[in-house]
mmCIF file of C-alpha atoms and ligand atoms in Angstrom:
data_model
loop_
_atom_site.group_PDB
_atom_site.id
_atom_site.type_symbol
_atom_site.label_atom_id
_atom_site.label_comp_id
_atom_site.label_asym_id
_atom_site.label_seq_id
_atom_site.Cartn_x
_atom_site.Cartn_y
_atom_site.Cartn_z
ATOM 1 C CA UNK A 106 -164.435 19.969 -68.198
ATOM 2 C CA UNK A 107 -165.992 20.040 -64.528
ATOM 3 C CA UNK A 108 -164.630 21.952 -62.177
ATOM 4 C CA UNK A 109 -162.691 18.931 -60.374
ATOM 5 C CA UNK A 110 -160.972 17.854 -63.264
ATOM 6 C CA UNK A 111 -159.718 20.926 -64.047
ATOM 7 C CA UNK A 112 -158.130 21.486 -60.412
ATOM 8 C CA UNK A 113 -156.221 18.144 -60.474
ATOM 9 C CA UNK A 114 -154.695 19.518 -63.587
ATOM 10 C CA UNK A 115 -153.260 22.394 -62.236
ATOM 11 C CA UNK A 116 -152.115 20.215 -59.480
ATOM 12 C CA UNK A 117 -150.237 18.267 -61.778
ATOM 13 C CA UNK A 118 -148.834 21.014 -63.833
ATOM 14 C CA UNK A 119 -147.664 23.097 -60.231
ATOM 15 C CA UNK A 120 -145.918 19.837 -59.555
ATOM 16 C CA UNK A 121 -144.156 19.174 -62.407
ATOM 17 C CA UNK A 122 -143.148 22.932 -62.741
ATOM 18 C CA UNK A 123 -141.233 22.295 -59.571
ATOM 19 C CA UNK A 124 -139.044 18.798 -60.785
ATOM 20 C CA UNK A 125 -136.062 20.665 -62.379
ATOM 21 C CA UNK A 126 -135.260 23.152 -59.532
ATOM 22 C CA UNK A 127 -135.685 19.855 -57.319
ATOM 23 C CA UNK A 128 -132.929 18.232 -58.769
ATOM 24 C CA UNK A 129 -130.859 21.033 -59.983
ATOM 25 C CA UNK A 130 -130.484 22.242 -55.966
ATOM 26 C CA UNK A 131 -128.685 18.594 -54.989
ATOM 27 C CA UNK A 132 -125.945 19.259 -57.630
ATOM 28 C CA UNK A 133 -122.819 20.884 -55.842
ATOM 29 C CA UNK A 134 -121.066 21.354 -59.452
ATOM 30 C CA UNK A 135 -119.657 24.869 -60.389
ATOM 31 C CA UNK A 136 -117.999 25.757 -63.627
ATOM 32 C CA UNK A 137 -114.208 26.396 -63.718
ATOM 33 C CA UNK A 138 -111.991 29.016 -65.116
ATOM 34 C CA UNK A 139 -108.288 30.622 -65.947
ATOM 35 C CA UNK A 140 -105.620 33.145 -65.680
ATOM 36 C CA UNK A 141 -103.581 35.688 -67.279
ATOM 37 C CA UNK A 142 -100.005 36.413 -66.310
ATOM 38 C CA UNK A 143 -99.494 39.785 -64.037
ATOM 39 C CA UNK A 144 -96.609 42.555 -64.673
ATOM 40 C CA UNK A 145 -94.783 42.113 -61.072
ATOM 41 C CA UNK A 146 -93.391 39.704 -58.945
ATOM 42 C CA UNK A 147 -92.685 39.528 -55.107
ATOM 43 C CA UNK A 148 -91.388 36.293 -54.103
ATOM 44 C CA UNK A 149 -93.574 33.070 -53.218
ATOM 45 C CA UNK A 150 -93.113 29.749 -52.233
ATOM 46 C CA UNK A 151 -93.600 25.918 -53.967
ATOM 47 C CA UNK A 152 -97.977 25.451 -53.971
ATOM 48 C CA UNK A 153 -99.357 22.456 -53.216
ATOM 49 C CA UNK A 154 -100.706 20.193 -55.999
ATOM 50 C CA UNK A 155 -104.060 18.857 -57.615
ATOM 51 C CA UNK A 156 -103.070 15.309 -59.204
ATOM 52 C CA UNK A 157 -106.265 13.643 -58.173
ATOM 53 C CA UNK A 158 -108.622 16.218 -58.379
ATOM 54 C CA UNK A 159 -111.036 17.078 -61.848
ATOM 55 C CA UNK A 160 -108.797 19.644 -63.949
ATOM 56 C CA UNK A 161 -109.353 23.804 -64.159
ATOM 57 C CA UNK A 162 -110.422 24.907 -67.413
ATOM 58 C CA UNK A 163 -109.657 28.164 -69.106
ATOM 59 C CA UNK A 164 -112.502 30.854 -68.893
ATOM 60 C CA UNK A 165 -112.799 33.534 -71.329
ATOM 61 C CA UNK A 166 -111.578 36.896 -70.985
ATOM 62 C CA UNK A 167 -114.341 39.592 -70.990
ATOM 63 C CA UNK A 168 -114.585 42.688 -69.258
ATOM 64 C CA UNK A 169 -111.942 43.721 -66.425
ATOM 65 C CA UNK A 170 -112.715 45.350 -63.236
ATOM 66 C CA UNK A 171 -110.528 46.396 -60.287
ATOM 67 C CA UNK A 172 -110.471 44.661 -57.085
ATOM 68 C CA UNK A 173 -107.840 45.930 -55.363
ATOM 69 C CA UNK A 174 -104.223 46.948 -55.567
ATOM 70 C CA UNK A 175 -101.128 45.166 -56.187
ATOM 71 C CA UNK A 176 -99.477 46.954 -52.546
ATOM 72 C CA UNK A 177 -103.036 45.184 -50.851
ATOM 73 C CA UNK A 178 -102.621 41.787 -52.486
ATOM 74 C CA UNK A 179 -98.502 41.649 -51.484
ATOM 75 C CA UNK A 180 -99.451 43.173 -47.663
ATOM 76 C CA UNK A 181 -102.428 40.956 -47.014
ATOM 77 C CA UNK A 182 -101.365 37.561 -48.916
ATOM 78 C CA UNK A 183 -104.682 37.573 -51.200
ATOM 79 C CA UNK A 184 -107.626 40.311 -51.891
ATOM 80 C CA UNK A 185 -111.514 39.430 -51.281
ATOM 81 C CA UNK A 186 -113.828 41.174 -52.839
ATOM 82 C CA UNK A 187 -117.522 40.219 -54.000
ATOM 83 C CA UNK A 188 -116.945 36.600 -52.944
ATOM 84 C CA UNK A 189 -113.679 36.835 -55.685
ATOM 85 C CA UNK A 190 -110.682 35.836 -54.056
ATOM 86 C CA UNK A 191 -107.155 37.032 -55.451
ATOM 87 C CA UNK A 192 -103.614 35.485 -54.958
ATOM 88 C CA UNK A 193 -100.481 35.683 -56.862
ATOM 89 C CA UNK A 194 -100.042 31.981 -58.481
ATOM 90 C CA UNK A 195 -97.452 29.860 -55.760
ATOM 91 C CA UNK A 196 -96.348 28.384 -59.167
ATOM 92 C CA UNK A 197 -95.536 31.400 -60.831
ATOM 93 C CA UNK A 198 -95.087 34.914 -58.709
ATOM 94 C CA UNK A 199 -95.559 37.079 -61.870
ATOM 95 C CA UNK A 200 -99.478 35.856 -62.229
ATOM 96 C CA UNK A 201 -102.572 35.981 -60.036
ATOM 97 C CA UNK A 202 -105.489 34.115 -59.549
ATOM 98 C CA UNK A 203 -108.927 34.360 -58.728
ATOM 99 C CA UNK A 204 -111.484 32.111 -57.894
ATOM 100 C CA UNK A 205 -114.802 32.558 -56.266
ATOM 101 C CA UNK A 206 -114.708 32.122 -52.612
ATOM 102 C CA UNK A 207 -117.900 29.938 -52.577
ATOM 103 C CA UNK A 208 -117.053 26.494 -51.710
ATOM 104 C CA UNK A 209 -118.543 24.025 -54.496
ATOM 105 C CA UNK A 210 -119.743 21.789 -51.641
ATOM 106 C CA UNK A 211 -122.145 23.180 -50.132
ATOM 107 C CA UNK A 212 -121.949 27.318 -50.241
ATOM 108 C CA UNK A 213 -119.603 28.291 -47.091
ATOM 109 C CA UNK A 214 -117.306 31.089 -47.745
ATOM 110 C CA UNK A 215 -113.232 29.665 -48.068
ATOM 111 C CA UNK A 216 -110.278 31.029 -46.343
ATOM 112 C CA UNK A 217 -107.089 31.684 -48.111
ATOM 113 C CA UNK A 218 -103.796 29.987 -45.413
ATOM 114 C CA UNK A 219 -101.027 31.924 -46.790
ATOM 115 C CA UNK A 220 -98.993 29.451 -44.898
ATOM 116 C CA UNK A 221 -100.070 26.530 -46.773
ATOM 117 C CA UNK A 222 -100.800 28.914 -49.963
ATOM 118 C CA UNK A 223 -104.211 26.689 -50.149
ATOM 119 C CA UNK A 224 -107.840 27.997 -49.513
ATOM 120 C CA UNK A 225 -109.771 25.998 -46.868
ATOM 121 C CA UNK A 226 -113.514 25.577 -46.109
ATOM 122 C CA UNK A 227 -114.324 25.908 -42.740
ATOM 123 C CA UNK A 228 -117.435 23.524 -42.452
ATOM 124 C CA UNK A 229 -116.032 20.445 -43.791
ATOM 125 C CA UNK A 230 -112.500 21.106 -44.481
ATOM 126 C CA UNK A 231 -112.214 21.173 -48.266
ATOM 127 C CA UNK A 232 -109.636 22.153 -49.318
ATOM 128 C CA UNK A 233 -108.486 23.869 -52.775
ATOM 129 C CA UNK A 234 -105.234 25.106 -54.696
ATOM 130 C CA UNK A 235 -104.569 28.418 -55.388
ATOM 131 C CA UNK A 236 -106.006 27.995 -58.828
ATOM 132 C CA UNK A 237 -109.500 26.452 -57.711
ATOM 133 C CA UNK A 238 -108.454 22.648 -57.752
ATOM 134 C CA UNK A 239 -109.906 20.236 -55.647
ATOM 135 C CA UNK A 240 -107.109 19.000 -52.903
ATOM 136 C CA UNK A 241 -109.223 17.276 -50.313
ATOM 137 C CA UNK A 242 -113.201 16.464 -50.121
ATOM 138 C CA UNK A 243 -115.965 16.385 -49.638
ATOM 139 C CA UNK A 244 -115.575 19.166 -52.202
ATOM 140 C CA UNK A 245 -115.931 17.586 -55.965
ATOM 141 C CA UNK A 246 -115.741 20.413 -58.237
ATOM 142 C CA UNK A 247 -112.883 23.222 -58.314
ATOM 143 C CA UNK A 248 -113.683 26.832 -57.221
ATOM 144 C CA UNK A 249 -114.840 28.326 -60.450
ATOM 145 C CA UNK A 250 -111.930 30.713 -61.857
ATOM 146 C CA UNK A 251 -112.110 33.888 -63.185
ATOM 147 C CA UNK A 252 -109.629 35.379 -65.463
ATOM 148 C CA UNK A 253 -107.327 37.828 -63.902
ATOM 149 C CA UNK A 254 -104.279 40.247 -64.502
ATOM 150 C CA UNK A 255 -102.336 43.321 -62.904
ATOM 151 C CA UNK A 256 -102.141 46.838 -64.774
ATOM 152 C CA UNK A 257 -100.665 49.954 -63.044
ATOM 153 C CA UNK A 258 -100.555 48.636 -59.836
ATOM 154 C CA UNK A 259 -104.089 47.396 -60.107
ATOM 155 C CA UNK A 260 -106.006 44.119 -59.952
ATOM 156 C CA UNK A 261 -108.212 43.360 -62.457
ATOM 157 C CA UNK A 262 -110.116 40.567 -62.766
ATOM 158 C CA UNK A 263 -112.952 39.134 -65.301
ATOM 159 C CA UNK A 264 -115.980 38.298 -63.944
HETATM 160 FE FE1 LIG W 340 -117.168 23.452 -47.989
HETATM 161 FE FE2 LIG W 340 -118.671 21.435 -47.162
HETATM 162 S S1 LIG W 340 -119.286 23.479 -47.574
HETATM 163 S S2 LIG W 340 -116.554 21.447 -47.517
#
């Protein structure tokens, strides 16, 4: 093989190696997950709803870590730590929630209106339920959930 030919096969090879990390970066998908109900229960109000947007799936329980305290979460209206977002379920007072705070459209960080009990994204104004759902575009995909629980006034989540 002469030394031409075996240049324009490295060429090749370089730019095939580079065709599945091509396409894989213009995907804005995410995986979904779930929650587990928490021991206590302040008072919330009715959440807002995901009819037309895809469905949350379950995630698997695995190891628990602490994020934060119960007394943080009911002062503050949610917890942030690591990009993982805590909130006590609108639907149901005695669970939390946590998603990852990375929107699934394109990467900016979401804010949590305690107001609205929704997260937002401030670059194109997704927006998301407490759970991860897609409310409103451009977002597609739900905030990927993590599994998530309160023990001795602590926050635990599964990530
Ligand atoms: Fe969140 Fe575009 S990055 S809506």
């Amino acid at each position: 093989m002469d030394r031409r030919k075996l240049l324009s096969w490295f060429g090749l090879g370089w730019v095939v190696s580079l065709l599945p990390s091509s396409l894989v970066g213009c995907s804005d998908a995410q995986s979904p997950t779930a929650s587990v109900p928490a021991t206590t229960s302040p008072a919330t109000s009715p959440a807002p709803t995901a009819a037309a947007s895809p469905s949350v799936a379950a995630a698997p329980a695995g190891n628990f870590k602490a994020i934060g305290t119960v007394a943080q979460l009911d002062k503050d209206g949610h917890l942030l730590s690591d990009k993982i977002a805590v909130v006590r379920d609108p639907k149901d007072s005695n669970k939390v929630l946590a998603v990852n705070a990375i929107c699934t459209h394109k990467g900016c960080d979401v804010k949590w209106k305690s107001d609205k009990k929704l997260y937002v994204c401030p670059c194109h104004d997704a927006e998301f339920a407490a759970d991860g759902a897609v409310l409103e575009g451009p977002a597609k995909t739900p905030l990927q959930r993590y599994a998530a629980k309160i023990d001795k006034g602590q926050v635990l989540v599964s990530v």
